[in-house]
Amino acid sequence: MLSPFHPLQLALGLVVWFTWFALMYGALATACAVAPPSADQGTLTWINVALLINTIVITGLLLYWASICWRAARAGNKRENTSYLFIAKLGASINLVGAVATFSLGGVVLLLPPCL
Amino acid sequence: MNEKTQKLPARLHNDFMKVWGNPQGWRALTIVNHTTIGIRFMVTGGVFFLIGGLLAMLMRTQLALPEQEIIGPELYNQLFTMHGTIMMFLFAVPMVEGLALYLIPKMIGARDLLFPRLSAFGYWCYLFGSIILLSSLVLGIAPSAGWFVYTPLSNEVYSPGPNIDFWLLGITFVEISAVSAGVELVVSILRSRTSGMALLHMPLFCWYILVMAFMIVFGFPPLILGSILLELERAVGMPFFDIARGGDPILWQHLFWLFGHPEVYIIFLPAAGIVSTLIPVFARRPIVGYRWVVLAAISTGFISFGLWVHHMFTIGIPQLAQAFFSVASMLIAIPTGIQFFAWIATLWTGRPVYHIPMLWLLGFLVIFLAGGLTGVMLALVPFNWQVHDTHFVVAHLHYVIIGGMLFPLIAGLYYWLPHFSGRMPSDKLARWGFWLTFIGFNMTFLIMHLTGLLGMPRRIYTYEAGLGWDLPNAVSSVGGFILAMGIAMILFDIILHFRIGRPAGVNPWHADTLEWATSTPPQPYNFISLPADPTRHPMWTETSLQATIAEGRHTLSEIDHGRRETWGSDPVTGKIRDIIHLPGNSWLPFYAALVLSVLCISLLIRTYEIALIALLISLLLLLRWSWINGAHPGAAPDARVKPGYPPLHSRTFDSPGLWGMVVTLFSDGALFLSLLFGWLYLWVIGPNWQVPDAAPLAWTTLVIAGVLLSGAAYWYRRVLQRLKAGDDHYLQYQLWGITTLGLAHCCMLLWIWTTAPLMVTHTAHDAVIAVFLAYLLFHGGLAVIVTGLQAKRVAYGYVGKSVPYEVAVLEPWWLYTVGVFWISLLVILLLPSAWGGM
Amino acid sequence: MEPEAIWKTVIRSLAPLGLINIFFFLGGCAGPQSALDPSGPSALAIADLWWWMFGFSAAILCIIVMLWLYAMWRKPPSMTETEAYQIGNRWIIGGGLVLPIVSLTLLLSFGIPIGYRLLPLPLEDQNPLHIEVIGQQWWWEIRYVDAGIVTKNQLHLPVGRPVDIHVSSIDVIHSFWVPKLGGKIDAIPGRTNVLRLEADTVGHFRGQCAEFCGKGHAEMILFIEAHTPESFVAWMEGYKHE
Ligand code: HEM
Ligand SMILES: [Cu+2]
Ligand SMILES: [Cu+2]
């Protein structure tokens, strides 16, 4: 994976979030166009389950990245140039924001039926 | 200090002015300097604000009482459309861009932006595009479908006549300017900070502008694509948005709001940047939570791309999808909250002093916060269903835009006024101006929330008496006029201060950032010498900075070579990598924009022969523009630098030009993704999507064309690699060879296109394929032309082993062209078979 | 900043708030097209939601503005940079993270269930009345499909029975909206959207096109009459005889 000191860390977590979000929205629309579950099935449909799993995986990934950045920032305190420490710390929080955003959006699939 | 250095400042100034000075009279049209361009942007934007405000006053007059007949529906519809359009496209975005163009180089210790001719070009595009758009208002044929021009209302059937064409063409023209400024700002912030200014030393304003510039780069292309498609539908009859022929009007809404929502934050972020700049200065301490604020700015930038559907909650998409966007919209409240509390904490721990800009920031706080709170309400789907498209939304959007952009902007205006003019504004008039504006604003728009809740839709030119809307509307109209008086007062104050304001002296607010180390008003070169290793608050750590800079005691103060130079530095650490030499004044940007506006007008009146001629001429001008670079006598024929200095950028492979190319390709890629989105969207969602029985394109010929293209690109890569290894044997012939190969590709593509049985006016399916082909042809064609140009420059000795940078600049373009070719092929050819001819 | 100036500022900035309150309490919310004067369960749920949100937001607005003013006015004790850093962090985490997250969770936990209940879900005990509404420049065509009745700009409903309005358009986009009954839904060519409404009081209401649709947009008005079930049947019978 990308080095925790790479400047792209300032965007990566949220790029992943956005991509995930766009795909999730697209997948939902496609699923509802192709195989809509019946209305009285409520929120327990294959679509909701698939989206939920997807959410959990991506949230986990982003949290993992956040922890890598964070630990690198901690460990690098002495060795690294402050510019790169700054990036690792900021990168950790960007990845964390991505994880929070992913989880809070994806959590909604627990509450609503998919295609109504 | 010896005698020689003591005489220096005046002499240095004269020497610098010989290189950097701005011409007078007609030749002022050739100026490319960022200070001048920034001011031009802001003044022009200010004029459009007044025009837009005038239209608003007309609307408020008509709505003041029920059942009035002062303004009829046709005119009213033009008024609100033009008011919204002017305010968003011709005032808000250019204004914040102008401020950024003016300030950024000064804040990062550079002498100019990195693509000065592009700044000038952007300004002229903006000016000419706006004039074209406004002329429609004068002619009485202004666009009248609202500022988001929803189809089908805006198509040829329901809006015959040129009204909508003015919008589509004029705005696209203005957007060219926005995107070019976006690219330029990104690259300048990343690559031209003064020696040793690491990312973490950058003033917060620069962070905000960096995020804004990236947002422009990614946010505008969806609308540019949408406008092109809609104009094609109107002019040629290609049915992208027509239900009957397989298109979908909702696609337009997606494309528009994919742009439209980020747009709001494109306007807000620079304003928040102003707030984050001013608060520490007046709180007399560094900002609390620098990293928090940077995090908030970046998060806001990203999250705002995931909210667009909240403008479409009533079109009937599934509630679950709506809930995604509802939650995403609320998430944005968190970074906003972080910024608010960082500001409060800064005031809390500082020793605030109280000046006029702080008053405007207080106004910002109250109004923007209220607007943000109603925004959270609107993000809640059930509530949105009631108040969407009512005056509640009109109130909300003015609270966020005026509170979130205009108030900080005026705060900034007062703050930087001494910088623009060297004089201080008057306290008394400024107070009157503030209170009139603040009270007038709240009177107009606070009550308007109620008007909306009482059921008044937006965009209606009149209403019946007795619905409970009479009193609130009357109050709003009176408030509107008070607001107008406030604005007039501010204008008066500003004009007056140029004559009677007392001289500001050095750094009148005791600010911390580098722009106050220039003279006030600033000289075109900004700094005689560029300070090295600045802290986050250079003016606080080194109070005599202004003097020592003017005395030439810092870096890069030689000028006898006659080049305009600034540092090129590492994007992260700010360590110096190269010296960037900048082009001087030029007529080319002006002429190119002029010819493009001829193109725009001829498309408007649908005389396509003239359009074609204008297109060719503008291409020639742009080619001439890229000719004068590198070792050309008009640029930097002599590459000698002081011993110990890094090389000139045109003598390296990793130049700002390369960065500019990559950022441009980001924007281009966003356009391509939007097109891809449109294609997939129509496949999946389009209610009447029709696929022809036989695939319209033969895959064999397409694959051959693709192989030719890939071969050319591969060859190009090899050439570049060898050049990097210092080998430029047969460079010219190889480039010609690549050109020929690319040309063969283009011819083949053209042949495929012209012989394919595409019925572009019958089905959206074929129409989208045609757009894909045109897109590919454009990229292939341009690759060929510019590579040929470089081959020619090799012959002239402008490109070669020692001046390699343009060869490096073009490489990403080739790779991108190959990439989009194969992706397009994949989705055009594979999707139908994967879908099983559904 | 002087304390006196602070008070002036506070009063001046809150004056407009006072104004809006006066309107509300003068009963300014009534009206034939007012979303704050509900005549059906959907509109009522949304109106209640609004009043809660309004109160909560007004409180937040006041608190933050006061805080800002106080921060400007107070003379801070001298502190080291570390202390300032800690205080700052506390403000940012408390106000910038905890406050919005708690508020938004609260809001969503009310809002999403309300939204769910507005959906045209299958009913257990009865069938909703099926009405088709076709928007066109610039009037509404109302079709009672089962009864074979077609009217122009007149929508008649029985009280107490859910109604499913199937909304579409034959030209440009319009939006069907009867504020006293509930939210709006767009009428889009090529699509049919369903809006579940129910009236719970007899009377005349007004609806209006809410999506800009051209020159006649302001005149695209819909008149609604909610009948008792008996008089609704009578209206249908009478209509058929004409
Ligand atoms: C100077 C005071 C202003 C007044 C009195 C005012 C008034 C109005 C009015 C009456 C409308 C039309 C409402 C309707 O019929 O739907 C409107 C719409 C709008 N205004 Fe303003 N406005 C002002 C400033 C601004 C500013 C500064 C901006 C943005 C920078 C702005 C952006 C808009 C937009 C985007 C619309 C929507 C246009 C549309 O519906 O297509 N306004 N304004
Ligand atoms: Cu939005
Ligand atoms: Cu309408």
PDB file of N, CA and C in Angstrom, chain B residues 191-239:
ATOM      1  N   ARG B 191       3.835  24.125  -6.613  1.00  0.00           N
ATOM      2  CA  ARG B 191       5.181  24.099  -7.172  1.00  0.00           C
ATOM      3  C   ARG B 191       5.959  25.408  -7.061  1.00  0.00           C
ATOM      4  N   SER B 192       5.333  26.472  -6.586  1.00  0.00           N
ATOM      5  CA  SER B 192       6.107  27.719  -6.626  1.00  0.00           C
ATOM      6  C   SER B 192       6.181  28.413  -5.269  1.00  0.00           C
ATOM      7  N   ARG B 193       6.033  27.653  -4.187  1.00  0.00           N
ATOM      8  CA  ARG B 193       6.203  28.293  -2.882  1.00  0.00           C
ATOM      9  C   ARG B 193       7.665  28.670  -2.690  1.00  0.00           C
ATOM     10  N   THR B 194       7.876  29.711  -1.929  1.00  0.00           N
ATOM     11  CA  THR B 194       9.245  30.172  -1.789  1.00  0.00           C
ATOM     12  C   THR B 194      10.096  29.122  -1.082  1.00  0.00           C
ATOM     13  N   SER B 195      11.378  29.277  -1.248  1.00  0.00           N
ATOM     14  CA  SER B 195      12.329  28.309  -0.736  1.00  0.00           C
ATOM     15  C   SER B 195      12.028  27.916   0.709  1.00  0.00           C
ATOM     16  N   GLY B 196      11.762  26.633   0.935  1.00  0.00           N
ATOM     17  CA  GLY B 196      11.604  26.144   2.295  1.00  0.00           C
ATOM     18  C   GLY B 196      10.227  26.310   2.902  1.00  0.00           C
ATOM     19  N   MET B 197       9.250  26.787   2.128  1.00  0.00           N
ATOM     20  CA  MET B 197       7.906  26.860   2.705  1.00  0.00           C
ATOM     21  C   MET B 197       7.261  25.492   2.542  1.00  0.00           C
ATOM     22  N   ALA B 198       7.342  24.674   3.595  1.00  0.00           N
ATOM     23  CA  ALA B 198       6.767  23.336   3.525  1.00  0.00           C
ATOM     24  C   ALA B 198       5.246  23.450   3.574  1.00  0.00           C
ATOM     25  N   LEU B 199       4.592  22.334   3.218  1.00  0.00           N
ATOM     26  CA  LEU B 199       3.128  22.340   3.237  1.00  0.00           C
ATOM     27  C   LEU B 199       2.609  22.804   4.585  1.00  0.00           C
ATOM     28  N   LEU B 200       3.269  22.381   5.642  1.00  0.00           N
ATOM     29  CA  LEU B 200       2.736  22.684   6.966  1.00  0.00           C
ATOM     30  C   LEU B 200       3.019  24.118   7.393  1.00  0.00           C
ATOM     31  N   HIS B 201       3.751  24.878   6.541  1.00  0.00           N
ATOM     32  CA  HIS B 201       3.933  26.299   6.843  1.00  0.00           C
ATOM     33  C   HIS B 201       3.018  27.177   6.015  1.00  0.00           C
ATOM     34  N   MET B 202       2.258  26.535   5.153  1.00  0.00           N
ATOM     35  CA  MET B 202       1.464  27.308   4.219  1.00  0.00           C
ATOM     36  C   MET B 202       0.342  28.032   4.962  1.00  0.00           C
ATOM     37  N   PRO B 203       0.083  29.305   4.629  1.00  0.00           N
ATOM     38  CA  PRO B 203      -1.047  29.986   5.260  1.00  0.00           C
ATOM     39  C   PRO B 203      -2.341  29.221   4.974  1.00  0.00           C
ATOM     40  N   LEU B 204      -3.276  29.261   5.931  1.00  0.00           N
ATOM     41  CA  LEU B 204      -4.505  28.489   5.761  1.00  0.00           C
ATOM     42  C   LEU B 204      -5.260  28.875   4.500  1.00  0.00           C
ATOM     43  N   PHE B 205      -5.211  30.166   4.157  1.00  0.00           N
ATOM     44  CA  PHE B 205      -5.903  30.603   2.951  1.00  0.00           C
ATOM     45  C   PHE B 205      -5.462  29.778   1.747  1.00  0.00           C
ATOM     46  N   CYS B 206      -4.167  29.475   1.676  1.00  0.00           N
ATOM     47  CA  CYS B 206      -3.669  28.710   0.540  1.00  0.00           C
ATOM     48  C   CYS B 206      -4.221  27.288   0.546  1.00  0.00           C
ATOM     49  N   TRP B 207      -4.361  26.723   1.732  1.00  0.00           N
ATOM     50  CA  TRP B 207      -4.981  25.393   1.802  1.00  0.00           C
ATOM     51  C   TRP B 207      -6.393  25.428   1.249  1.00  0.00           C
ATOM     52  N   TYR B 208      -7.142  26.419   1.698  1.00  0.00           N
ATOM     53  CA  TYR B 208      -8.523  26.520   1.218  1.00  0.00           C
ATOM     54  C   TYR B 208      -8.553  26.692  -0.292  1.00  0.00           C
ATOM     55  N   ILE B 209      -7.652  27.543  -0.812  1.00  0.00           N
ATOM     56  CA  ILE B 209      -7.678  27.779  -2.260  1.00  0.00           C
ATOM     57  C   ILE B 209      -7.227  26.530  -3.001  1.00  0.00           C
ATOM     58  N   LEU B 210      -6.291  25.801  -2.406  1.00  0.00           N
ATOM     59  CA  LEU B 210      -5.864  24.554  -3.041  1.00  0.00           C
ATOM     60  C   LEU B 210      -7.058  23.605  -3.178  1.00  0.00           C
ATOM     61  N   VAL B 211      -7.818  23.470  -2.087  1.00  0.00           N
ATOM     62  CA  VAL B 211      -8.981  22.590  -2.147  1.00  0.00           C
ATOM     63  C   VAL B 211      -9.984  23.129  -3.161  1.00  0.00           C
ATOM     64  N   MET B 212     -10.232  24.434  -3.111  1.00  0.00           N
ATOM     65  CA  MET B 212     -11.192  25.013  -4.060  1.00  0.00           C
ATOM     66  C   MET B 212     -10.751  24.754  -5.488  1.00  0.00           C
ATOM     67  N   ALA B 213      -9.455  24.953  -5.759  1.00  0.00           N
ATOM     68  CA  ALA B 213      -8.974  24.819  -7.132  1.00  0.00           C
ATOM     69  C   ALA B 213      -9.144  23.382  -7.613  1.00  0.00           C
ATOM     70  N   PHE B 214      -8.839  22.427  -6.738  1.00  0.00           N
ATOM     71  CA  PHE B 214      -9.076  21.031  -7.111  1.00  0.00           C
ATOM     72  C   PHE B 214     -10.552  20.786  -7.370  1.00  0.00           C
ATOM     73  N   MET B 215     -11.387  21.399  -6.546  1.00  0.00           N
ATOM     74  CA  MET B 215     -12.821  21.193  -6.744  1.00  0.00           C
ATOM     75  C   MET B 215     -13.280  21.753  -8.086  1.00  0.00           C
ATOM     76  N   ILE B 216     -12.713  22.885  -8.471  1.00  0.00           N
ATOM     77  CA  ILE B 216     -13.072  23.429  -9.781  1.00  0.00           C
ATOM     78  C   ILE B 216     -12.649  22.460 -10.869  1.00  0.00           C
ATOM     79  N   VAL B 217     -11.439  21.940 -10.707  1.00  0.00           N
ATOM     80  CA  VAL B 217     -10.904  21.041 -11.712  1.00  0.00           C
ATOM     81  C   VAL B 217     -11.803  19.820 -11.901  1.00  0.00           C
ATOM     82  N   PHE B 218     -12.341  19.292 -10.794  1.00  0.00           N
ATOM     83  CA  PHE B 218     -13.188  18.108 -10.914  1.00  0.00           C
ATOM     84  C   PHE B 218     -14.671  18.438 -11.026  1.00  0.00           C
ATOM     85  N   GLY B 219     -15.057  19.600 -10.535  1.00  0.00           N
ATOM     86  CA  GLY B 219     -16.488  19.902 -10.425  1.00  0.00           C
ATOM     87  C   GLY B 219     -17.096  20.506 -11.674  1.00  0.00           C
ATOM     88  N   PHE B 220     -16.334  21.274 -12.418  1.00  0.00           N
ATOM     89  CA  PHE B 220     -16.936  21.933 -13.571  1.00  0.00           C
ATOM     90  C   PHE B 220     -17.175  21.007 -14.762  1.00  0.00           C
ATOM     91  N   PRO B 221     -16.311  20.009 -14.999  1.00  0.00           N
ATOM     92  CA  PRO B 221     -16.517  19.192 -16.194  1.00  0.00           C
ATOM     93  C   PRO B 221     -17.907  18.570 -16.357  1.00  0.00           C
ATOM     94  N   PRO B 222     -18.563  18.071 -15.281  1.00  0.00           N
ATOM     95  CA  PRO B 222     -19.892  17.524 -15.537  1.00  0.00           C
ATOM     96  C   PRO B 222     -20.831  18.536 -16.200  1.00  0.00           C
ATOM     97  N   LEU B 223     -20.763  19.781 -15.747  1.00  0.00           N
ATOM     98  CA  LEU B 223     -21.647  20.773 -16.358  1.00  0.00           C
ATOM     99  C   LEU B 223     -21.194  21.100 -17.773  1.00  0.00           C
ATOM    100  N   ILE B 224     -19.882  21.149 -17.988  1.00  0.00           N
ATOM    101  CA  ILE B 224     -19.417  21.428 -19.348  1.00  0.00           C
ATOM    102  C   ILE B 224     -19.928  20.332 -20.273  1.00  0.00           C
ATOM    103  N   LEU B 225     -19.825  19.087 -19.825  1.00  0.00           N
ATOM    104  CA  LEU B 225     -20.341  17.998 -20.644  1.00  0.00           C
ATOM    105  C   LEU B 225     -21.841  18.163 -20.852  1.00  0.00           C
ATOM    106  N   GLY B 226     -22.571  18.403 -19.756  1.00  0.00           N
ATOM    107  CA  GLY B 226     -24.014  18.560 -19.865  1.00  0.00           C
ATOM    108  C   GLY B 226     -24.366  19.648 -20.863  1.00  0.00           C
ATOM    109  N   SER B 227     -23.676  20.774 -20.787  1.00  0.00           N
ATOM    110  CA  SER B 227     -23.982  21.888 -21.686  1.00  0.00           C
ATOM    111  C   SER B 227     -23.711  21.497 -23.134  1.00  0.00           C
ATOM    112  N   ILE B 228     -22.612  20.781 -23.348  1.00  0.00           N
ATOM    113  CA  ILE B 228     -22.310  20.365 -24.724  1.00  0.00           C
ATOM    114  C   ILE B 228     -23.422  19.444 -25.227  1.00  0.00           C
ATOM    115  N   LEU B 229     -23.814  18.495 -24.392  1.00  0.00           N
ATOM    116  CA  LEU B 229     -24.851  17.552 -24.822  1.00  0.00           C
ATOM    117  C   LEU B 229     -26.167  18.283 -25.103  1.00  0.00           C
ATOM    118  N   LEU B 230     -26.525  19.185 -24.213  1.00  0.00           N
ATOM    119  CA  LEU B 230     -27.805  19.866 -24.405  1.00  0.00           C
ATOM    120  C   LEU B 230     -27.751  20.750 -25.644  1.00  0.00           C
ATOM    121  N   GLU B 231     -26.601  21.382 -25.866  1.00  0.00           N
ATOM    122  CA  GLU B 231     -26.492  22.218 -27.057  1.00  0.00           C
ATOM    123  C   GLU B 231     -26.554  21.344 -28.308  1.00  0.00           C
ATOM    124  N   LEU B 232     -25.951  20.172 -28.240  1.00  0.00           N
ATOM    125  CA  LEU B 232     -26.038  19.254 -29.387  1.00  0.00           C
ATOM    126  C   LEU B 232     -27.484  18.820 -29.605  1.00  0.00           C
ATOM    127  N   GLU B 233     -28.197  18.600 -28.502  1.00  0.00           N
ATOM    128  CA  GLU B 233     -29.598  18.214 -28.654  1.00  0.00           C
ATOM    129  C   GLU B 233     -30.388  19.332 -29.315  1.00  0.00           C
ATOM    130  N   ARG B 234     -30.111  20.568 -28.869  1.00  0.00           N
ATOM    131  CA  ARG B 234     -30.863  21.691 -29.413  1.00  0.00           C
ATOM    132  C   ARG B 234     -30.487  21.988 -30.860  1.00  0.00           C
ATOM    133  N   ALA B 235     -29.195  21.963 -31.148  1.00  0.00           N
ATOM    134  CA  ALA B 235     -28.755  22.415 -32.464  1.00  0.00           C
ATOM    135  C   ALA B 235     -28.816  21.304 -33.516  1.00  0.00           C
ATOM    136  N   VAL B 236     -28.479  20.092 -33.113  1.00  0.00           N
ATOM    137  CA  VAL B 236     -28.366  19.013 -34.091  1.00  0.00           C
ATOM    138  C   VAL B 236     -29.510  18.012 -33.956  1.00  0.00           C
ATOM    139  N   GLY B 237     -30.135  17.990 -32.791  1.00  0.00           N
ATOM    140  CA  GLY B 237     -31.220  17.042 -32.601  1.00  0.00           C
ATOM    141  C   GLY B 237     -30.780  15.704 -32.040  1.00  0.00           C
ATOM    142  N   MET B 238     -29.617  15.656 -31.409  1.00  0.00           N
ATOM    143  CA  MET B 238     -29.194  14.395 -30.796  1.00  0.00           C
ATOM    144  C   MET B 238     -29.905  14.236 -29.446  1.00  0.00           C
ATOM    145  N   PRO B 239     -30.676  13.159 -29.262  1.00  0.00           N
ATOM    146  CA  PRO B 239     -31.662  13.128 -28.176  1.00  0.00           C
ATOM    147  C   PRO B 239     -31.159  12.616 -26.837  1.00  0.00           C
TER     148      PRO B 239
END
